[in-house]
């Protein structure tokens, strides 16, 4: 069942997502060669605590950290550690909080120092596909309009969309219905309605779309070892179209 939110509930979700956006924008300034992914995790926790919120991922299905840090061929759910980020790496930062009854969730992928043009293009196309998907969010459109437009954008650029992980509804729970694949056919699926809050999160591979999960039971990597990027926004559907609750400043 898809849970529709009242305007005052959307305002609460906005407050949660504002914290997520603030934390991600502060993390963005920390990402440089030499920083460890574990340091980024600790910093995110500190900032969240300061704002009176709780990290959403910590303890979720046993996930032991607050932030997901996915480096290079890691797609999503990479775990913070003593790993030092190197010039030329790309790193996905996925972060969520719980605040006053509502969840916020967003992700960005960043270059570490100077990166290759191919890696930069992957990041740009992934972010662009997220915004193309968001543009499809209006009453009367269907879920497949989001999925199909993300897939078209990604494949037109010569990249592939991950199938095994999807976006999701969000609100009083981190994951609610509907599931939001990043591939599919326009015009299919449930109708988009004002009051829905959706987390759209394209995961885009430089090579083949296939992924596998490492022995740690969390880290998702590309099967072919090529790069992957991830962007996510939490978006409310209003009578006037999409309202991006997790927009970074
Ligand atoms: N943004 C991801 C999601 O919505 C983060 C989940 S990581 C987990 O699924 F650790 F919480 F599972
Ligand atoms: Co999510």
mmCIF file of N, CA and C and ligand atoms in Angstrom, residues 94 105 168 175 199 201 232, ligand 2:
data_model
loop_
_atom_site.group_PDB
_atom_site.id
_atom_site.type_symbol
_atom_site.label_atom_id
_atom_site.label_comp_id
_atom_site.label_asym_id
_atom_site.label_seq_id
_atom_site.Cartn_x
_atom_site.Cartn_y
_atom_site.Cartn_z
ATOM 1 N N UNK A 94 25.958 7.895 0.666
ATOM 2 C CA UNK A 94 24.513 7.708 0.823
ATOM 3 C C UNK A 94 24.204 7.887 2.297
ATOM 4 N N UNK A 105 16.481 10.781 3.091
ATOM 5 C CA UNK A 105 17.419 9.860 2.428
ATOM 6 C C UNK A 105 17.920 10.523 1.146
ATOM 7 N N UNK A 168 12.477 3.937 -3.716
ATOM 8 C CA UNK A 168 11.416 3.511 -2.811
ATOM 9 C C UNK A 168 10.583 4.678 -2.305
ATOM 10 N N UNK A 175 11.812 2.574 4.111
ATOM 11 C CA UNK A 175 11.390 1.973 2.850
ATOM 12 C C UNK A 175 9.898 1.701 2.866
ATOM 13 N N UNK A 199 11.792 8.279 -2.921
ATOM 14 C CA UNK A 199 13.252 8.369 -2.998
ATOM 15 C C UNK A 199 13.667 7.749 -4.332
ATOM 16 N N UNK A 201 16.591 6.871 -6.902
ATOM 17 C CA UNK A 201 18.036 6.671 -6.738
ATOM 18 C C UNK A 201 18.676 5.828 -7.833
ATOM 19 N N UNK A 232 20.787 10.194 -5.258
ATOM 20 C CA UNK A 232 19.438 9.979 -4.701
ATOM 21 C C UNK A 232 18.870 11.276 -4.152
HETATM 22 CO CO1 LIG B 2 17.179 5.160 -0.520
#
